[in-house]
GROMACS .gro file of C-alpha atoms in nm:
model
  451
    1UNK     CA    1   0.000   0.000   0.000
    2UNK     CA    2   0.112   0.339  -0.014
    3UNK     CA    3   0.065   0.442   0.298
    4UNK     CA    4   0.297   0.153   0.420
    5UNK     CA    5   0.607   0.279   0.164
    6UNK     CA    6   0.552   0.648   0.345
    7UNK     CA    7   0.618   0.485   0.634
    8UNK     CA    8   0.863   0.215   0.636
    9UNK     CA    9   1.076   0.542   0.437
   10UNK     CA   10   1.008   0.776   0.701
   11UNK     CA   11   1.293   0.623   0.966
   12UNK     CA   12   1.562   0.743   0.695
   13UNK     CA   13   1.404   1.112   0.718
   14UNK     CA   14   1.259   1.103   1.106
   15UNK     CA   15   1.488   1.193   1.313
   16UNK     CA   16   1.443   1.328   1.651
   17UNK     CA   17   1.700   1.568   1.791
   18UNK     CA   18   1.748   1.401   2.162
   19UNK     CA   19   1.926   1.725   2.272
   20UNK     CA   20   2.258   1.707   2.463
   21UNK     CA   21   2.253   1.386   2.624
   22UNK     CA   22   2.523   1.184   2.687
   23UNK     CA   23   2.650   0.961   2.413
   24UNK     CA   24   2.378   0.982   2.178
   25UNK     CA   25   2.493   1.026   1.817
   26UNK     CA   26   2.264   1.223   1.619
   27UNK     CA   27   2.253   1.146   1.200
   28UNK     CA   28   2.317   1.526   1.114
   29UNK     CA   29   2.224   1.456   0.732
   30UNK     CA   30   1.879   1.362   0.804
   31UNK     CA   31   1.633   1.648   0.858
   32UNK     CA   32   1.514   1.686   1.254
   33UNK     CA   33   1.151   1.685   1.295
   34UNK     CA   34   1.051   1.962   1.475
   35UNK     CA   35   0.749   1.886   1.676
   36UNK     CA   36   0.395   2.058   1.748
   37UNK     CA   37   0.480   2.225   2.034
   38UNK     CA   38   0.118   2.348   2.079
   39UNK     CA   39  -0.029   2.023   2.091
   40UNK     CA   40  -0.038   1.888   2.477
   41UNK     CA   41   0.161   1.578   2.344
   42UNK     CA   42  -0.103   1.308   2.515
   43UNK     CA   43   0.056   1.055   2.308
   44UNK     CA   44   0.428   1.099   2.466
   45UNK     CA   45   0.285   0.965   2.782
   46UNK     CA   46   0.038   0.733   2.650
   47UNK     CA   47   0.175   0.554   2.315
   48UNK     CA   48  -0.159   0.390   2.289
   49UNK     CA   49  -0.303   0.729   2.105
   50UNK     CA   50  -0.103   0.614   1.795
   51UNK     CA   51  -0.270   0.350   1.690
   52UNK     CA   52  -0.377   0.381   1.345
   53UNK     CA   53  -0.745   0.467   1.316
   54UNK     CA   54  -0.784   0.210   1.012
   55UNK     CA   55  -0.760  -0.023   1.287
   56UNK     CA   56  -1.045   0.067   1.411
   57UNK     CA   57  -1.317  -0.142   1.239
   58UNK     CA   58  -1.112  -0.479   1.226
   59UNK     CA   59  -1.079  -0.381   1.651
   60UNK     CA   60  -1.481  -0.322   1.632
   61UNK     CA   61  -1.533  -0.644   1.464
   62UNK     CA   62  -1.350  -0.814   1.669
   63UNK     CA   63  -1.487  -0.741   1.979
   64UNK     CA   64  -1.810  -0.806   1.867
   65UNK     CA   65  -1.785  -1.126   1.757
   66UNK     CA   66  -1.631  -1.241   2.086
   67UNK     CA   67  -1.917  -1.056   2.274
   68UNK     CA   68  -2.199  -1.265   2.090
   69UNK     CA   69  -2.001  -1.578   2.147
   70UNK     CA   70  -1.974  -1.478   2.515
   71UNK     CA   71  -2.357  -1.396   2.472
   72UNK     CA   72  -2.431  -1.785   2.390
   73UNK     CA   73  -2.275  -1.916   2.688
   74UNK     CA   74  -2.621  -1.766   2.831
   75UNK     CA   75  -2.812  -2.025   2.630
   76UNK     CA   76  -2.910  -2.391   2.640
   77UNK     CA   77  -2.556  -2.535   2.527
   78UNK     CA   78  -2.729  -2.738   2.243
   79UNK     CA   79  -2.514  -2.869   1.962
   80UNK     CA   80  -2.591  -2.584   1.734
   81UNK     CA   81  -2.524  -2.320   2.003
   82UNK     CA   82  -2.196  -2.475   2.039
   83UNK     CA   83  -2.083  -2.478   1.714
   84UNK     CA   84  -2.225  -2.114   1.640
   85UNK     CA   85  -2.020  -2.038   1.936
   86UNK     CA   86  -1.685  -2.196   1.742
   87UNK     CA   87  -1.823  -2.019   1.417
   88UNK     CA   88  -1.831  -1.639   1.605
   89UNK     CA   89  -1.507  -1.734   1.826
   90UNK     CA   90  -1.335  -1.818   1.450
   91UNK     CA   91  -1.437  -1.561   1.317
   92UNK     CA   92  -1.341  -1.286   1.573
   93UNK     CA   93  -1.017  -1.421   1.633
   94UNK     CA   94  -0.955  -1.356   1.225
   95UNK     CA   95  -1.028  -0.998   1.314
   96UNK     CA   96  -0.764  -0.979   1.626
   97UNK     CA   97  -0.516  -1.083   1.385
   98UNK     CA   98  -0.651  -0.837   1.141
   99UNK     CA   99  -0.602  -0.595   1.419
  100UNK     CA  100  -0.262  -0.660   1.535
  101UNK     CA  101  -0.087  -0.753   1.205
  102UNK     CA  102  -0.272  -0.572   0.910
  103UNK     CA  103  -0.202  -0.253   0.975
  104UNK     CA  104   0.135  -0.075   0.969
  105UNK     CA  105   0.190   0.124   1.335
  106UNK     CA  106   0.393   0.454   1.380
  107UNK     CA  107   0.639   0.320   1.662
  108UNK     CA  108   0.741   0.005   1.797
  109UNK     CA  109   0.559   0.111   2.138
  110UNK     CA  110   0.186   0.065   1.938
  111UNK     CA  111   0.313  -0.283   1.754
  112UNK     CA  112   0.350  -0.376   2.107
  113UNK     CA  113   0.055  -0.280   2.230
  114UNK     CA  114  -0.181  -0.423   1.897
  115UNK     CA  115   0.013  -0.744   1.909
  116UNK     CA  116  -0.086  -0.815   2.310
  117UNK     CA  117  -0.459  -0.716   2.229
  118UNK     CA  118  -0.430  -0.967   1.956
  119UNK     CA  119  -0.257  -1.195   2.143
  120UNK     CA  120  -0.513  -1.164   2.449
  121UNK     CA  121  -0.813  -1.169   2.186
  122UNK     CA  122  -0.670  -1.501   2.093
  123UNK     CA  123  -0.647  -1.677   2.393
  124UNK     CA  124  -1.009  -1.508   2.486
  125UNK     CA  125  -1.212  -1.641   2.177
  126UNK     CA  126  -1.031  -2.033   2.295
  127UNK     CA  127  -1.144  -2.004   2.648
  128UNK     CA  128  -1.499  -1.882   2.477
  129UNK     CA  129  -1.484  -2.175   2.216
  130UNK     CA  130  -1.366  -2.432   2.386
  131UNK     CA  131  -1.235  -2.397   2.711
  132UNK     CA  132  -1.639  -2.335   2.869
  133UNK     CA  133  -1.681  -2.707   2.703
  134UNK     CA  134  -1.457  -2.839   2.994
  135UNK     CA  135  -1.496  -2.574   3.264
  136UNK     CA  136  -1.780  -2.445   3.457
  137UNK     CA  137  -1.905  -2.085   3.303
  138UNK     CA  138  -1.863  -1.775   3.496
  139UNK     CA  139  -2.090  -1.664   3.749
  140UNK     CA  140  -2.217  -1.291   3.897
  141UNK     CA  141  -2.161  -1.326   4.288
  142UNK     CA  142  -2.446  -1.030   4.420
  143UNK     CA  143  -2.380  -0.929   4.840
  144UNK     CA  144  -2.180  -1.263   4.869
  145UNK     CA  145  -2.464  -1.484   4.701
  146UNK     CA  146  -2.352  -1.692   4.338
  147UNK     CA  147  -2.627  -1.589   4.054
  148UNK     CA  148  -2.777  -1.787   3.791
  149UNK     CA  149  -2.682  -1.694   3.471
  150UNK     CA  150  -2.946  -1.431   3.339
  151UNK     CA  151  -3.268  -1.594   3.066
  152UNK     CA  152  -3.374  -1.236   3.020
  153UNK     CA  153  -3.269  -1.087   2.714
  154UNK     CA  154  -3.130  -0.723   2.829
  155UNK     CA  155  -2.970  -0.913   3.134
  156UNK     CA  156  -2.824  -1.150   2.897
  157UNK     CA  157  -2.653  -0.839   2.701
  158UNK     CA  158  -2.575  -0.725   3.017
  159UNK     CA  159  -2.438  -1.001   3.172
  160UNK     CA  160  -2.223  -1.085   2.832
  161UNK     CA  161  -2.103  -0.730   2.757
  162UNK     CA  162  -1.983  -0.724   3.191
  163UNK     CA  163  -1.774  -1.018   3.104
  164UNK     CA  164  -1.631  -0.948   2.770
  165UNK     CA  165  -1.450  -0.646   2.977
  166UNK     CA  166  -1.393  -0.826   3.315
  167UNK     CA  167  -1.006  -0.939   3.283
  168UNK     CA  168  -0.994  -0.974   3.625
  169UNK     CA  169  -1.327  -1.059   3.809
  170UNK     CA  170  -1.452  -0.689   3.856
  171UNK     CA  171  -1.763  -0.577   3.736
  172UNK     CA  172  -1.907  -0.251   3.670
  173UNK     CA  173  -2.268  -0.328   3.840
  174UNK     CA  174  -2.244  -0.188   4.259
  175UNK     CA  175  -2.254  -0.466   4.494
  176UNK     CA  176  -2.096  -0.721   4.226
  177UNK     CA  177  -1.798  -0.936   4.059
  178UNK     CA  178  -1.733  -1.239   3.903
  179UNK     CA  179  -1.656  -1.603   4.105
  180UNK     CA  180  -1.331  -1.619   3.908
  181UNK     CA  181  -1.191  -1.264   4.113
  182UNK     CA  182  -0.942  -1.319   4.371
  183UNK     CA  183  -0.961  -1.257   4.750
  184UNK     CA  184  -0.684  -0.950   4.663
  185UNK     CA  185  -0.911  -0.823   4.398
  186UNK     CA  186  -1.253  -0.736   4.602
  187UNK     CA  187  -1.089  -0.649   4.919
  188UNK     CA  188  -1.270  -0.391   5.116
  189UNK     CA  189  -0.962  -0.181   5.111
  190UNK     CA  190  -1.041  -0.100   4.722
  191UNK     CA  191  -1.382   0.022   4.873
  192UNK     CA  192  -1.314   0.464   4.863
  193UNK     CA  193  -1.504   0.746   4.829
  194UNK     CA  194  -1.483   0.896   4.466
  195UNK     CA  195  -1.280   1.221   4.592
  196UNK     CA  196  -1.011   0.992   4.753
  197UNK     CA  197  -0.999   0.732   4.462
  198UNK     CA  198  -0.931   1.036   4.237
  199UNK     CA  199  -0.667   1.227   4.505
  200UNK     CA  200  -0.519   0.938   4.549
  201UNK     CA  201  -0.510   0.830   4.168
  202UNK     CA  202  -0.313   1.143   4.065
  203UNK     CA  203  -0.110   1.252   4.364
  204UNK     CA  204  -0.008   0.956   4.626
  205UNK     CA  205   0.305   0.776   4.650
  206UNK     CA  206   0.202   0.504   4.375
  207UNK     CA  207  -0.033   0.764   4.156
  208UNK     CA  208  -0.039   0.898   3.853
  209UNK     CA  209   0.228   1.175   3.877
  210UNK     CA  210   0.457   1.028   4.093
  211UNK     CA  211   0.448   0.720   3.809
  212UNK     CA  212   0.545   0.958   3.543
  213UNK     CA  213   0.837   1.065   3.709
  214UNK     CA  214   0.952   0.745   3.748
  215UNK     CA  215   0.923   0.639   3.367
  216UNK     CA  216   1.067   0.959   3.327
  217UNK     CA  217   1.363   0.915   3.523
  218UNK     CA  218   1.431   0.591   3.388
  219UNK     CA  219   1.347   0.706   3.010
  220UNK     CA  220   1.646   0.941   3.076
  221UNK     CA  221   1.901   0.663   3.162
  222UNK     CA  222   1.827   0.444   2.856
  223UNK     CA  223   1.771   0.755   2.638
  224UNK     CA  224   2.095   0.869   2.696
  225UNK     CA  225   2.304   0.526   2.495
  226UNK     CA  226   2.262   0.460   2.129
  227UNK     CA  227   2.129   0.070   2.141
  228UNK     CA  228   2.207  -0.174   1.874
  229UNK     CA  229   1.904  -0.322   1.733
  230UNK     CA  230   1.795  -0.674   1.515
  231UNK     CA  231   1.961  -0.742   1.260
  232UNK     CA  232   2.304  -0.550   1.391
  233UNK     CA  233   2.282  -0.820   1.711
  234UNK     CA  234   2.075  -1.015   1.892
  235UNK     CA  235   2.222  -0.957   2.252
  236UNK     CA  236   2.306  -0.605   2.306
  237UNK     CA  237   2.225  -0.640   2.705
  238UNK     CA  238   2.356  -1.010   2.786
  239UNK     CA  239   2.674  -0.886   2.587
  240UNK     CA  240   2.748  -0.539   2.840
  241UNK     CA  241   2.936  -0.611   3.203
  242UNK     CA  242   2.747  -0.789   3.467
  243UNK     CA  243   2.693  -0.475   3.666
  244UNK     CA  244   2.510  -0.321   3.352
  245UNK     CA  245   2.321  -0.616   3.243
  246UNK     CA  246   2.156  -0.607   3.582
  247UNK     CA  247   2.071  -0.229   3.585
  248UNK     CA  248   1.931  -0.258   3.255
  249UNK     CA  249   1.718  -0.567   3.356
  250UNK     CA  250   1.567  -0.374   3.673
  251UNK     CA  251   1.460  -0.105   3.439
  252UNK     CA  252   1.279  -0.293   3.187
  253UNK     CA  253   1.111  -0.484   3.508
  254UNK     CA  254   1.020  -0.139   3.614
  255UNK     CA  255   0.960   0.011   3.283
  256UNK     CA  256   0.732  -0.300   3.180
  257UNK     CA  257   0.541  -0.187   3.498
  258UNK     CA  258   0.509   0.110   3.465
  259UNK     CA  259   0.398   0.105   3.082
  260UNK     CA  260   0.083  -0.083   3.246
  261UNK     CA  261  -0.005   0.102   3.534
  262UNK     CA  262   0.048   0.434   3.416
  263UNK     CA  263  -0.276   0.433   3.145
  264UNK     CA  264  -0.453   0.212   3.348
  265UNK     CA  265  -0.425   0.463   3.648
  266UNK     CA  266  -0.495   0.719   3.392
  267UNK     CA  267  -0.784   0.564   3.279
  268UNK     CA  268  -0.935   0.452   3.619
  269UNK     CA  269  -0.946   0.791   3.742
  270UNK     CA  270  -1.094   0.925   3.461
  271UNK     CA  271  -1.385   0.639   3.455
  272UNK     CA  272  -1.435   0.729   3.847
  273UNK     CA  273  -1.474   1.055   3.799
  274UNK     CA  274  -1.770   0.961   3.454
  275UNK     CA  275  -1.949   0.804   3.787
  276UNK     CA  276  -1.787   0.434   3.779
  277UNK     CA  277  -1.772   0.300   4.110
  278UNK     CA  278  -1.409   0.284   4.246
  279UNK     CA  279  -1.393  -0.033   4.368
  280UNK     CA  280  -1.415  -0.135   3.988
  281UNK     CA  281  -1.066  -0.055   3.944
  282UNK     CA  282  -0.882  -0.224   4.175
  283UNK     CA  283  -0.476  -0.111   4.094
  284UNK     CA  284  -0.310  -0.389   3.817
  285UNK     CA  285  -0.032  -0.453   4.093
  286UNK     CA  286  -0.014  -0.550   4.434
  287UNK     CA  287   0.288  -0.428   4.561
  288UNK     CA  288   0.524  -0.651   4.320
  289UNK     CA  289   0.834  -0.523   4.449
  290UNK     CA  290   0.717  -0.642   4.852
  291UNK     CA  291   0.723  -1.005   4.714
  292UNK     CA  292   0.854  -1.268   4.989
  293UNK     CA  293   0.897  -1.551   4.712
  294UNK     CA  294   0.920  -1.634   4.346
  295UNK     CA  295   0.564  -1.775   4.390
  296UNK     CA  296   0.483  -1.472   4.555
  297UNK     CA  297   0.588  -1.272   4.317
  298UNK     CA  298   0.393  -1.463   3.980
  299UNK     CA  299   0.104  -1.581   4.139
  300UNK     CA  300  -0.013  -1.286   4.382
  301UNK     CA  301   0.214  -0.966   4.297
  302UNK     CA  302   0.226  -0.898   3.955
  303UNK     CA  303  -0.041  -0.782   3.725
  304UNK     CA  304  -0.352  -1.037   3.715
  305UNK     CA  305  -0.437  -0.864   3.342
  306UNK     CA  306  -0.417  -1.221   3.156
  307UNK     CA  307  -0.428  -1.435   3.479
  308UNK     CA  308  -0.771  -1.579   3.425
  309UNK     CA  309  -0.698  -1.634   3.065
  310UNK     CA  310  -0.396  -1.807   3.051
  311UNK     CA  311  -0.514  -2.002   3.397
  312UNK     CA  312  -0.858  -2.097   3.157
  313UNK     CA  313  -0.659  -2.250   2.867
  314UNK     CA  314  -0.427  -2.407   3.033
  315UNK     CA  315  -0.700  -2.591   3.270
  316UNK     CA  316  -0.906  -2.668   2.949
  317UNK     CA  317  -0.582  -2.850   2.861
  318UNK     CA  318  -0.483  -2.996   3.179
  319UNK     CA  319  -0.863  -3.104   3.248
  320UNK     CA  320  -0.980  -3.225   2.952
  321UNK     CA  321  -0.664  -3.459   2.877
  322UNK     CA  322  -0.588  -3.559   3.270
  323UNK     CA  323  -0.245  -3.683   3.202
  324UNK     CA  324  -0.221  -3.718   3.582
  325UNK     CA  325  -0.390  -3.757   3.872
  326UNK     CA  326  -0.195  -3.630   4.208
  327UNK     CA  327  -0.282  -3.374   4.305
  328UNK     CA  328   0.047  -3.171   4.330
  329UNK     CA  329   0.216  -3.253   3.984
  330UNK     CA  330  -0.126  -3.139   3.795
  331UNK     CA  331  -0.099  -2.814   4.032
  332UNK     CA  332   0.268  -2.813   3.864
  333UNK     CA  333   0.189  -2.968   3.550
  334UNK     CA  334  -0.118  -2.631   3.514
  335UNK     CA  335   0.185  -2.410   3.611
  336UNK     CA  336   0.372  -2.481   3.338
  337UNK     CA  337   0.099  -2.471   3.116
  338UNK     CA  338   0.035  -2.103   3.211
  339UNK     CA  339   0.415  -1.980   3.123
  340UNK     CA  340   0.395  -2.208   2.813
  341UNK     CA  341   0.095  -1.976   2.706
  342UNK     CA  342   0.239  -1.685   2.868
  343UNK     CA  343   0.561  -1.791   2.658
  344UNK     CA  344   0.346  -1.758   2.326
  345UNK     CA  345   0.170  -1.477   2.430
  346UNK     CA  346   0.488  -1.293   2.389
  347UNK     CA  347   0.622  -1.460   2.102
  348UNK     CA  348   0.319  -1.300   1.949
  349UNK     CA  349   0.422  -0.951   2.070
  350UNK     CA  350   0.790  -0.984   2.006
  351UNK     CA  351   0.710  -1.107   1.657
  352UNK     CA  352   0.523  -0.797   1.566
  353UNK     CA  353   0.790  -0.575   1.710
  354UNK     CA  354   0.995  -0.445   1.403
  355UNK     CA  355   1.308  -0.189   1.446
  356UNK     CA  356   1.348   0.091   1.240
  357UNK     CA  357   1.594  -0.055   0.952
  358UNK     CA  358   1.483  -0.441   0.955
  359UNK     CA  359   1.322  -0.670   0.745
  360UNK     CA  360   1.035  -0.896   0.794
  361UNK     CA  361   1.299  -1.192   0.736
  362UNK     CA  362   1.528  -1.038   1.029
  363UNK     CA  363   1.271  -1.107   1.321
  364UNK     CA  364   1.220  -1.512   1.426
  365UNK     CA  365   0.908  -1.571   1.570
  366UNK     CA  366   1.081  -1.843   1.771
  367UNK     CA  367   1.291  -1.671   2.003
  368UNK     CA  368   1.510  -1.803   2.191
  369UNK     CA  369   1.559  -1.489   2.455
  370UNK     CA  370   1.213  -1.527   2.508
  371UNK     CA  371   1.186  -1.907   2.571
  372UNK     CA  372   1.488  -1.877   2.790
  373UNK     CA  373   1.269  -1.626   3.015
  374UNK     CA  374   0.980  -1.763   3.030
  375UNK     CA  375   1.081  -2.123   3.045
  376UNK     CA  376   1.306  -2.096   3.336
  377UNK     CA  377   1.014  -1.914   3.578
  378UNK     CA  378   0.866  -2.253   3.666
  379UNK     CA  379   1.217  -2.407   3.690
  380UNK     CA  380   1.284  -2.148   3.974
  381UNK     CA  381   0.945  -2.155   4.129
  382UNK     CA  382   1.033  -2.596   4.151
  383UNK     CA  383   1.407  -2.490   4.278
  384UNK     CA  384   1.270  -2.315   4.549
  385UNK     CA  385   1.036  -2.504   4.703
  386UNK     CA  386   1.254  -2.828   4.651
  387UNK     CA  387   1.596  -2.645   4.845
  388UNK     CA  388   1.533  -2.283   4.890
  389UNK     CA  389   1.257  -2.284   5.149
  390UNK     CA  390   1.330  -2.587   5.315
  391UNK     CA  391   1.708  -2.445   5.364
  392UNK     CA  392   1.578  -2.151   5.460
  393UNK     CA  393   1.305  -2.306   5.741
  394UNK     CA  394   1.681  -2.421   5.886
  395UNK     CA  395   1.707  -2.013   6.012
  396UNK     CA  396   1.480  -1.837   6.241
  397UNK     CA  397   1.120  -1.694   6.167
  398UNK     CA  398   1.258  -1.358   6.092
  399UNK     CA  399   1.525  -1.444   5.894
  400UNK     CA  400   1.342  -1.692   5.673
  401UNK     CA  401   1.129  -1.445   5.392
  402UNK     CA  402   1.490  -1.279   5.370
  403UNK     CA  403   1.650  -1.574   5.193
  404UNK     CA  404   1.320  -1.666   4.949
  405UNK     CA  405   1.267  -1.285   4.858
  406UNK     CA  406   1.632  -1.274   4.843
  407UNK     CA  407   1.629  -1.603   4.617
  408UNK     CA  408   1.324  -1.444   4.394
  409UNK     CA  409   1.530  -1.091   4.323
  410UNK     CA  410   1.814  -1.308   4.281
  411UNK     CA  411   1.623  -1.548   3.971
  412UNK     CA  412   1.415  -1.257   3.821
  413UNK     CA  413   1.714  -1.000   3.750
  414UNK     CA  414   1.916  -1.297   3.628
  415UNK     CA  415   1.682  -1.438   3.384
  416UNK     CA  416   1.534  -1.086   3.331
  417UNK     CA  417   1.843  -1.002   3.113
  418UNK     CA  418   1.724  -1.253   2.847
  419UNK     CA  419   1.370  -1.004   2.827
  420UNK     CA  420   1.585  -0.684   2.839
  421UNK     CA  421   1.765  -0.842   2.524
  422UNK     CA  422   1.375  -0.867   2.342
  423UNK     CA  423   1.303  -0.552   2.464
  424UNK     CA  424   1.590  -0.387   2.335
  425UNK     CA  425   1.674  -0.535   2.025
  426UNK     CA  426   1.372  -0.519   1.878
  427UNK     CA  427   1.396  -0.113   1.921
  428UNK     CA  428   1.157  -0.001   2.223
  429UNK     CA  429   1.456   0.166   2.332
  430UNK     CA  430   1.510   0.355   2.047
  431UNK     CA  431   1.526   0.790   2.100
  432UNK     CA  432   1.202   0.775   1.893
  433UNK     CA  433   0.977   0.603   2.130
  434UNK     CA  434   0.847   0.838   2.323
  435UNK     CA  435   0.691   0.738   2.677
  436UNK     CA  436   0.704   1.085   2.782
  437UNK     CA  437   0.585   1.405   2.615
  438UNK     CA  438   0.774   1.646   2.850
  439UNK     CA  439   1.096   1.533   3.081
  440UNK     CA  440   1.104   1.735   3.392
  441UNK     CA  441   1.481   1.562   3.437
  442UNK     CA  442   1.630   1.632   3.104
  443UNK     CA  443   1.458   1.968   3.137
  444UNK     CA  444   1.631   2.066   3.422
  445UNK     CA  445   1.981   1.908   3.343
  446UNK     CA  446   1.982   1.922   2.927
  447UNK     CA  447   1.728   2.184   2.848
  448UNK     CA  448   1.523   1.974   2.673
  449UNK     CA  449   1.171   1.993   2.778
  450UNK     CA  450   0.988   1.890   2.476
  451UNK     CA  451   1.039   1.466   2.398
   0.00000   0.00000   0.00000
């Protein structure tokens, strides 16, 4: 298309002038864009404003299809409402992959962020099609009391369209959520007036503000190296000094984060203050960085955003085969599942990732950096409750959460360098990705305001 030879041209011509920071080389023969400085720059801080607006009715589609698939699970699960449910669950996932692959995206940040929605939509339309099959279907718990599933038609759209959008077990009706949400998730403690929630939201410790600074500051650190991309190499973080490779793999853990909570936060306060009820939006994290384990840390910390669909699909599997039947090696067995789907979950996103400069033939979808990540997250989770916490029940009560959080640190920054190599060969490092629209820090110590 035409529109597609614009823009795969445009890196040659677009470049950005990063201002005086350390060691970046600037191409001086290529023109410097000079931004719209009158614009308020909403899509520095939240990349997700780029996506291409011809995306719009294969995204449409998509969702709607899956929503009248959901919508059967409210009937009699007769043969033909079972295979109509395939037929719309086929059909929609088509348009997910029309979503996330048809279209040609500004910056590396948006082919992230298409890819996981197609990547989620996926995994969505299999727990619709055929995971429900094998596993009992959602149910609305109302004041602590489980709800049949709606035979009224408008609660039937209702119930459908509050389940297409629950990730998590939340639902946007007062006094209810799903049977699949987690103890953390409707916790009384997410119960706040809608003045707090929106304080609280913008200005505490974890808010909205304080958030930006953070990306900010660690924007400015990355920002401030030229990184070598695919197909110049395919380690440019496992290949710096130990000292740096860890660094680097804290700040894509924080970075990776941050790039959720911060338009989720964004986005919550807004919908609180359009009258949704706050304990809707519980926050995507629960304290991550507090975690006493490895466990701890993938099972209760960090974001719950695809918990309940990778935990669906890899059940359906588990259950519906029953290639064992203790009880604690199908607990194990349905843990490895999960990463194995979480593994191809991110194939999926890594494989739409293109740097400026590449080719469609430079980017594997098999990965090994990824596979080495993922892969070894069950390995450590086994390796810790085979040695690490027995060793550590050796030491007193105090001392004991020291050596698994210690252990858990010690595991995630050392595999983590394998995902800072994804995330940095494949260009979401590059000056041009822009997770900020103004930098208070290279403001103050470059001058340079305006990202």
């Amino acid at each position: 298309m035409p529109s597609q030879t614009i823009i795969e041209q445009a890196p040659k011509a677009i470049v950005v002038d990063p201002g005086p920071l350390r060691g970046v080389q600037v191409d001086k023969s290529a023109p410097v864009v000079e931004f719209d400085h009158s614009r308020l720059r909403l899509d520095g801080f939240f990349p997700a404003l780029g996506v291409p607006i011809e995306s719009a009715p294969a995204a449409t589609l998509a969702f709607l299809f899956l929503w009248l698939a959901i919508l059967s699970l409210t009937f009699k699960p007769t043969p033909f409402v079972k295979f109509t449910r395939l037929l719309l669950c086929a059909i929609s996932i088509h348009w997910f992959w029309q979503f996330g692959f048809g279209y040609v995206a500004p910056t590396r940040l948006v082919e992230s962020g298409v890819a996981i929605i197609c990547g989620y939509g996926t995994l969505r339309n299999i727990e619709t099609g055929l995971g429900y099959l094998v596993e009992p279907i959602p149910q609305w718990v109302k004041n602590g009391e489980t709800q049949e599933i709606p035979t009224i038609l408008v609660w039937r759209l209702i119930w459908s369209l509050d389940l297409l959008f629950s990730m998590r077990g939340t639902s946007y009706l007062p006094g209810v959520h799903w049977n699949f949400a987690t103890k953390a998730i409707i916790d009384q403690k997410h119960v706040k007036s809608r003045s707090r929630f929106i304080f609280e939201g913008l200005f505490s410790m974890s808010g909205l503000a304080a958030q930006l600074l953070l990306v900010d500051v660690f924007d400015t650190t990355i920002k401030a190296r030229v990184w070598p991309t695919l197909p110049a190499t395919s380690q440019p973080i496992t290949s710096l000094p130990l000292s740096y490779q860890l660094y680097y793999s804290t700040v894509v853990c924080m970075m990776t984060a941050l790039a959720i909570s911060v338009p989720y936060t964004a986005l919550s306060v807004i919908a609180v203050m359009f009258g949704s009820r706050p304990e809707s939006w519980p926050p995507e994290f629960d304290d991550p960085f507090t975690a006493v384990s490895l466990q701890d840390f993938w099972t209760h910390r960090w974001h719950a955003s695809f918990r309940r669909v990778l935990l669906m699909n890899s059940a359906m599997l588990v259950d519906a085969t029953k290639p064992v039947v203790n009880r604690r090696r199908l607990a194990a067995l349905r843990g490895l599942c999960i990463f194995s789907f979480s593994c191809l979950l991110h194939l999926v996103l890594v494989y739409r990732i293109r740097p400026v400069g590449s080719n469609k033939e430079d980017i594997s979808f098999l990965d090994t950096d990824v596979f080495i990540f993922f892969l070894l997250q069950p390995l450590g989770m086994f390796l810790e409750v085979a040695i690490v916490r027995p060793a550590a029940k050796t030491l007193s009560a105090k001392r004991a959460p020291w050596i698994t959080r210690l252990w858990a640190w010690a595991w995630l920054l050392w595999t983590g360098r394998y995902w800072s190599n994804v995330w940095v060969k494949h260009g979401l490092w590059d000056p041009r990705e822009r997770v900020v629209g103004y930098s208070l820090i290279r403001g103050y110590l470059y001058g340079q305001w305006r990202q």
